[in-house]
Amino acid sequence: KIDVIRGGVAARVVDDMVEYLDVPKNVIFGVLHIPESTAHKLIKDDRNLDAGASERVVRVADIMRLAEETLGGREAATQWLKSPNLALGGATPLSMLDTEPGAGEVGRILSSINYGGVL
């Protein structure tokens, strides 16, 4: 993961994330902290994201994988990630993935669900 982050993830991953999560691009731009104009230019020029945005991509991928394992598949996981969550003060889990502490909270909730919690 370190080498991937340092080398940068291909910017076109934004399109993959949009399709996978079935959300508008601006949602992904927000989670990755990328201005829309910058993202479009990077995608058009087939360039990589910087290390910070690449780390956030890896973080989202890790949580998506955990959500799928916990909730029994892609559809349930993406629905859960996009739904307001009481344990997150009404925020969606996806919106929390822009920071490491937010992702940690989402991971904690998924672990609780996985081990019989009710969050």
PDB file of N, CA and C in Angstrom, residues 30-70:
ATOM      1  N   GLY A  30     -15.156  15.340  -2.915  1.00  0.00           N
ATOM      2  CA  GLY A  30     -15.166  15.785  -1.525  1.00  0.00           C
ATOM      3  C   GLY A  30     -14.435  14.831  -0.604  1.00  0.00           C
ATOM      4  N   VAL A  31     -14.688  13.539  -0.752  1.00  0.00           N
ATOM      5  CA  VAL A  31     -14.018  12.545   0.084  1.00  0.00           C
ATOM      6  C   VAL A  31     -12.511  12.557  -0.157  1.00  0.00           C
ATOM      7  N   LEU A  32     -12.113  12.764  -1.400  1.00  0.00           N
ATOM      8  CA  LEU A  32     -10.682  12.739  -1.737  1.00  0.00           C
ATOM      9  C   LEU A  32     -10.010  14.098  -1.568  1.00  0.00           C
ATOM     10  N   HIS A  33     -10.797  15.131  -1.271  1.00  0.00           N
ATOM     11  CA  HIS A  33     -10.280  16.500  -1.140  1.00  0.00           C
ATOM     12  C   HIS A  33      -9.571  16.968  -2.407  1.00  0.00           C
ATOM     13  N   ILE A  34     -10.234  16.749  -3.532  1.00  0.00           N
ATOM     14  CA  ILE A  34      -9.683  17.163  -4.825  1.00  0.00           C
ATOM     15  C   ILE A  34     -10.642  18.172  -5.440  1.00  0.00           C
ATOM     16  N   PRO A  35     -10.161  19.363  -5.807  1.00  0.00           N
ATOM     17  CA  PRO A  35     -11.034  20.287  -6.535  1.00  0.00           C
ATOM     18  C   PRO A  35     -11.493  19.651  -7.847  1.00  0.00           C
ATOM     19  N   GLU A  36     -12.725  19.891  -8.203  1.00  0.00           N
ATOM     20  CA  GLU A  36     -13.295  19.279  -9.400  1.00  0.00           C
ATOM     21  C   GLU A  36     -12.459  19.568 -10.651  1.00  0.00           C
ATOM     22  N   SER A  37     -12.032  20.820 -10.804  1.00  0.00           N
ATOM     23  CA  SER A  37     -11.259  21.178 -12.001  1.00  0.00           C
ATOM     24  C   SER A  37      -9.927  20.424 -12.042  1.00  0.00           C
ATOM     25  N   THR A  38      -9.298  20.271 -10.906  1.00  0.00           N
ATOM     26  CA  THR A  38      -8.027  19.531 -10.836  1.00  0.00           C
ATOM     27  C   THR A  38      -8.245  18.072 -11.197  1.00  0.00           C
ATOM     28  N   ALA A  39      -9.278  17.477 -10.637  1.00  0.00           N
ATOM     29  CA  ALA A  39      -9.561  16.066 -10.903  1.00  0.00           C
ATOM     30  C   ALA A  39      -9.833  15.834 -12.382  1.00  0.00           C
ATOM     31  N   HIS A  40     -10.648  16.693 -12.985  1.00  0.00           N
ATOM     32  CA  HIS A  40     -10.950  16.530 -14.412  1.00  0.00           C
ATOM     33  C   HIS A  40      -9.680  16.633 -15.258  1.00  0.00           C
ATOM     34  N   LYS A  41      -8.798  17.568 -14.919  1.00  0.00           N
ATOM     35  CA  LYS A  41      -7.546  17.723 -15.672  1.00  0.00           C
ATOM     36  C   LYS A  41      -6.650  16.489 -15.509  1.00  0.00           C
ATOM     37  N   LEU A  42      -6.541  15.994 -14.277  1.00  0.00           N
ATOM     38  CA  LEU A  42      -5.711  14.802 -14.041  1.00  0.00           C
ATOM     39  C   LEU A  42      -6.257  13.596 -14.801  1.00  0.00           C
ATOM     40  N   ILE A  43      -7.577  13.445 -14.793  1.00  0.00           N
ATOM     41  CA  ILE A  43      -8.189  12.322 -15.512  1.00  0.00           C
ATOM     42  C   ILE A  43      -7.959  12.471 -17.012  1.00  0.00           C
ATOM     43  N   LYS A  44      -8.193  13.675 -17.535  1.00  0.00           N
ATOM     44  CA  LYS A  44      -8.020  13.940 -18.972  1.00  0.00           C
ATOM     45  C   LYS A  44      -6.583  13.669 -19.411  1.00  0.00           C
ATOM     46  N   ASP A  45      -5.623  14.067 -18.568  1.00  0.00           N
ATOM     47  CA  ASP A  45      -4.203  13.907 -18.905  1.00  0.00           C
ATOM     48  C   ASP A  45      -3.647  12.540 -18.507  1.00  0.00           C
ATOM     49  N   ASP A  46      -4.516  11.659 -17.998  1.00  0.00           N
ATOM     50  CA  ASP A  46      -4.120  10.312 -17.578  1.00  0.00           C
ATOM     51  C   ASP A  46      -2.946  10.355 -16.585  1.00  0.00           C
ATOM     52  N   ARG A  47      -3.106  11.219 -15.570  1.00  0.00           N
ATOM     53  CA  ARG A  47      -2.056  11.375 -14.556  1.00  0.00           C
ATOM     54  C   ARG A  47      -2.499  10.757 -13.236  1.00  0.00           C
ATOM     55  N   ASN A  48      -1.582  10.727 -12.302  1.00  0.00           N
ATOM     56  CA  ASN A  48      -1.866  10.153 -10.993  1.00  0.00           C
ATOM     57  C   ASN A  48      -2.268  11.227  -9.990  1.00  0.00           C
ATOM     58  N   LEU A  49      -3.008  10.796  -8.978  1.00  0.00           N
ATOM     59  CA  LEU A  49      -3.341  11.662  -7.855  1.00  0.00           C
ATOM     60  C   LEU A  49      -2.103  11.846  -6.993  1.00  0.00           C
ATOM     61  N   ASP A  50      -2.081  12.902  -6.197  1.00  0.00           N
ATOM     62  CA  ASP A  50      -0.954  13.090  -5.284  1.00  0.00           C
ATOM     63  C   ASP A  50      -1.059  12.074  -4.143  1.00  0.00           C
ATOM     64  N   ALA A  51      -0.041  12.029  -3.296  1.00  0.00           N
ATOM     65  CA  ALA A  51       0.019  11.031  -2.229  1.00  0.00           C
ATOM     66  C   ALA A  51      -1.147  11.157  -1.250  1.00  0.00           C
ATOM     67  N   GLY A  52      -1.543  12.385  -0.928  1.00  0.00           N
ATOM     68  CA  GLY A  52      -2.654  12.577   0.009  1.00  0.00           C
ATOM     69  C   GLY A  52      -3.955  12.009  -0.521  1.00  0.00           C
ATOM     70  N   ALA A  53      -4.285  12.342  -1.756  1.00  0.00           N
ATOM     71  CA  ALA A  53      -5.517  11.830  -2.360  1.00  0.00           C
ATOM     72  C   ALA A  53      -5.420  10.320  -2.571  1.00  0.00           C
ATOM     73  N   SER A  54      -4.236   9.847  -2.934  1.00  0.00           N
ATOM     74  CA  SER A  54      -4.042   8.406  -3.128  1.00  0.00           C
ATOM     75  C   SER A  54      -4.249   7.650  -1.819  1.00  0.00           C
ATOM     76  N   GLU A  55      -3.788   8.222  -0.723  1.00  0.00           N
ATOM     77  CA  GLU A  55      -4.000   7.594   0.578  1.00  0.00           C
ATOM     78  C   GLU A  55      -5.492   7.518   0.906  1.00  0.00           C
ATOM     79  N   ARG A  56      -6.233   8.558   0.575  1.00  0.00           N
ATOM     80  CA  ARG A  56      -7.679   8.539   0.806  1.00  0.00           C
ATOM     81  C   ARG A  56      -8.368   7.499  -0.078  1.00  0.00           C
ATOM     82  N   VAL A  57      -7.896   7.308  -1.313  1.00  0.00           N
ATOM     83  CA  VAL A  57      -8.451   6.264  -2.188  1.00  0.00           C
ATOM     84  C   VAL A  57      -8.251   4.895  -1.540  1.00  0.00           C
ATOM     85  N   VAL A  58      -7.049   4.648  -1.058  1.00  0.00           N
ATOM     86  CA  VAL A  58      -6.743   3.363  -0.419  1.00  0.00           C
ATOM     87  C   VAL A  58      -7.616   3.178   0.828  1.00  0.00           C
ATOM     88  N   ARG A  59      -7.796   4.245   1.595  1.00  0.00           N
ATOM     89  CA  ARG A  59      -8.631   4.202   2.801  1.00  0.00           C
ATOM     90  C   ARG A  59     -10.068   3.835   2.446  1.00  0.00           C
ATOM     91  N   VAL A  60     -10.624   4.473   1.419  1.00  0.00           N
ATOM     92  CA  VAL A  60     -11.991   4.170   0.984  1.00  0.00           C
ATOM     93  C   VAL A  60     -12.080   2.713   0.528  1.00  0.00           C
ATOM     94  N   ALA A  61     -11.106   2.261  -0.228  1.00  0.00           N
ATOM     95  CA  ALA A  61     -11.107   0.873  -0.712  1.00  0.00           C
ATOM     96  C   ALA A  61     -11.073  -0.113   0.450  1.00  0.00           C
ATOM     97  N   ASP A  62     -10.263   0.175   1.461  1.00  0.00           N
ATOM     98  CA  ASP A  62     -10.178  -0.706   2.628  1.00  0.00           C
ATOM     99  C   ASP A  62     -11.516  -0.783   3.354  1.00  0.00           C
ATOM    100  N   ILE A  63     -12.166   0.359   3.556  1.00  0.00           N
ATOM    101  CA  ILE A  63     -13.450   0.379   4.247  1.00  0.00           C
ATOM    102  C   ILE A  63     -14.533  -0.289   3.392  1.00  0.00           C
ATOM    103  N   MET A  64     -14.492  -0.072   2.080  1.00  0.00           N
ATOM    104  CA  MET A  64     -15.474  -0.722   1.204  1.00  0.00           C
ATOM    105  C   MET A  64     -15.339  -2.241   1.309  1.00  0.00           C
ATOM    106  N   ARG A  65     -14.124  -2.726   1.323  1.00  0.00           N
ATOM    107  CA  ARG A  65     -13.878  -4.166   1.434  1.00  0.00           C
ATOM    108  C   ARG A  65     -14.418  -4.698   2.769  1.00  0.00           C
ATOM    109  N   LEU A  66     -14.123  -3.977   3.850  1.00  0.00           N
ATOM    110  CA  LEU A  66     -14.608  -4.371   5.171  1.00  0.00           C
ATOM    111  C   LEU A  66     -16.135  -4.348   5.228  1.00  0.00           C
ATOM    112  N   ALA A  67     -16.745  -3.321   4.640  1.00  0.00           N
ATOM    113  CA  ALA A  67     -18.209  -3.217   4.623  1.00  0.00           C
ATOM    114  C   ALA A  67     -18.831  -4.376   3.848  1.00  0.00           C
ATOM    115  N   GLU A  68     -18.227  -4.734   2.729  1.00  0.00           N
ATOM    116  CA  GLU A  68     -18.742  -5.857   1.939  1.00  0.00           C
ATOM    117  C   GLU A  68     -18.674  -7.153   2.727  1.00  0.00           C
ATOM    118  N   GLU A  69     -17.547  -7.381   3.392  1.00  0.00           N
ATOM    119  CA  GLU A  69     -17.377  -8.603   4.189  1.00  0.00           C
ATOM    120  C   GLU A  69     -18.380  -8.629   5.346  1.00  0.00           C
ATOM    121  N   THR A  70     -18.570  -7.500   5.978  1.00  0.00           N
ATOM    122  CA  THR A  70     -19.437  -7.413   7.155  1.00  0.00           C
ATOM    123  C   THR A  70     -20.904  -7.506   6.797  1.00  0.00           C
TER     124      THR A  70
END
